């Protein structure tokens, strides 16, 4: 029997609002515990929450970017459960009337586009954080995160493989970052994912019993956790066992999942409409306004990079994965450099250097117009492509312009015949053996001679000219 996996993800995205979902407390990450709290977010009795309009706007923005219908009437609901990091004893969430529904995002998998449906995007507040380290036999509770606005993006069970799941996650992250509604930082927990998975015989139209996995905080772990879980489920069925509906915890240190609670132990959240908040009824005018200010989204930008700049799919995909990278590219092209050449330098040297230093492209000391000027020096024949690598490194290190570096270091390409002829003659007289072999027909040796000329001139010789001069001398 061959099985296929059926996967649906529930992704939580912390929103980049300055203040919390229902109070004015700051959402800043990394502050001293319990310094960003008030009566509302620590759940004192008798206080009233008020809705953060920015959080509604961000969710509508996301819903529109992900092709959802924006509900004209949506409502908050109380999700009741007891846990130390949840001071009110309930989380304000949305249940039967979410803000966004019926959307989709497209991913590319093995060169083919695949559409993943979105069931809904709803709004909720985050819980606090339990801290066990350094607390001895006790636990600490930090409520700075309690009440921070979250979006929950729920997919349809349209995903079939672990790699589709991580591609989908990456796509969500890219869109959220383009929109500026979430920083997508998975290590800090601003983007988290619960993965639901079941298996079924290939060809079956029915859904199997699903298992939900919690605690997944990287793209690699999404894949690893799903791979493990799919294998575990297949093994269970093949050993004539049954799969039980349960919640399992992914443990990255062992690469396995452990049962947390079964269906019988599942919480009954006793959802009911939040009586302290008015319904959310965004009018058409507001939605249209938000729509009008949406940035060009990754899919569109990728297609445009492909057609407008004649970039290969691969380049277009990589350069548009972050809006800041795409902007950097376009600025360099605007400054007059050839698009594919800019792309090559960016995907090669630039990415290598900024990755080495763990920098983002905004922090790159080298500016787009500087790369463009350097490329122009190559086009004009003032520096060779090889020397350009040295110039590039130096520009990156010092922030100086290419022209200044070339002057300072005397890196101008040797393109005048007179001075290069001298070097060519010297090389030829130093290697009589190779000359004879060349003359006897071993033409591959031309490369050897060009190499010697480049070495003697420390890479400054114009390679084409060196080639020509060598050929002239060697065949005469
Ligand atoms: P729950 O009531 O447990 O929250 P939902 O129906 O709301 O379950 O679905 C939660 C997530 O699980 C969604 O992303 C959905 O696509 C996915 N899902 C639902 N049923 C299955 C299934 N049988 N196999 C895999 N994923 C599923
Ligand atoms: Zn507060
Ligand atoms: Mg559900």
PDB file of C-alpha atoms in Angstrom, residues 2 19 30-31 35 37 43 67 151 153 157 181 186-187 189 247 306 370 415 464 473:
ATOM      1  CA  UNK A   2       1.309   3.465  -0.826  1.00  0.00           C
ATOM      2  CA  UNK A  19       0.836  48.612  21.174  1.00  0.00           C
ATOM      3  CA  UNK A  30      13.270  41.674  24.964  1.00  0.00           C
ATOM      4  CA  UNK A  31      12.386  44.089  27.773  1.00  0.00           C
ATOM      5  CA  UNK A  35       7.503  45.900  32.564  1.00  0.00           C
ATOM      6  CA  UNK A  37       1.783  45.320  31.424  1.00  0.00           C
ATOM      7  CA  UNK A  43      -6.584  40.416  33.551  1.00  0.00           C
ATOM      8  CA  UNK A  67      -6.850  36.733  -1.709  1.00  0.00           C
ATOM      9  CA  UNK A 151      -2.965  36.717  13.298  1.00  0.00           C
ATOM     10  CA  UNK A 153      -3.578  31.944   9.274  1.00  0.00           C
ATOM     11  CA  UNK A 157      -5.541  20.521   4.055  1.00  0.00           C
ATOM     12  CA  UNK A 181       2.793  43.445   9.285  1.00  0.00           C
ATOM     13  CA  UNK A 186      10.983  32.462  13.819  1.00  0.00           C
ATOM     14  CA  UNK A 187      13.743  32.273  16.464  1.00  0.00           C
ATOM     15  CA  UNK A 189       8.753  33.362  17.967  1.00  0.00           C
ATOM     16  CA  UNK A 247      -1.727  16.659  19.907  1.00  0.00           C
ATOM     17  CA  UNK A 306      11.463  38.133 -15.240  1.00  0.00           C
ATOM     18  CA  UNK A 370      28.398  52.057  -6.155  1.00  0.00           C
ATOM     19  CA  UNK A 415      44.970  47.450 -22.453  1.00  0.00           C
ATOM     20  CA  UNK A 464      41.263  39.397 -24.759  1.00  0.00           C
ATOM     21  CA  UNK A 473      53.490  35.423 -31.303  1.00  0.00           C
TER      22      UNK A 473
END
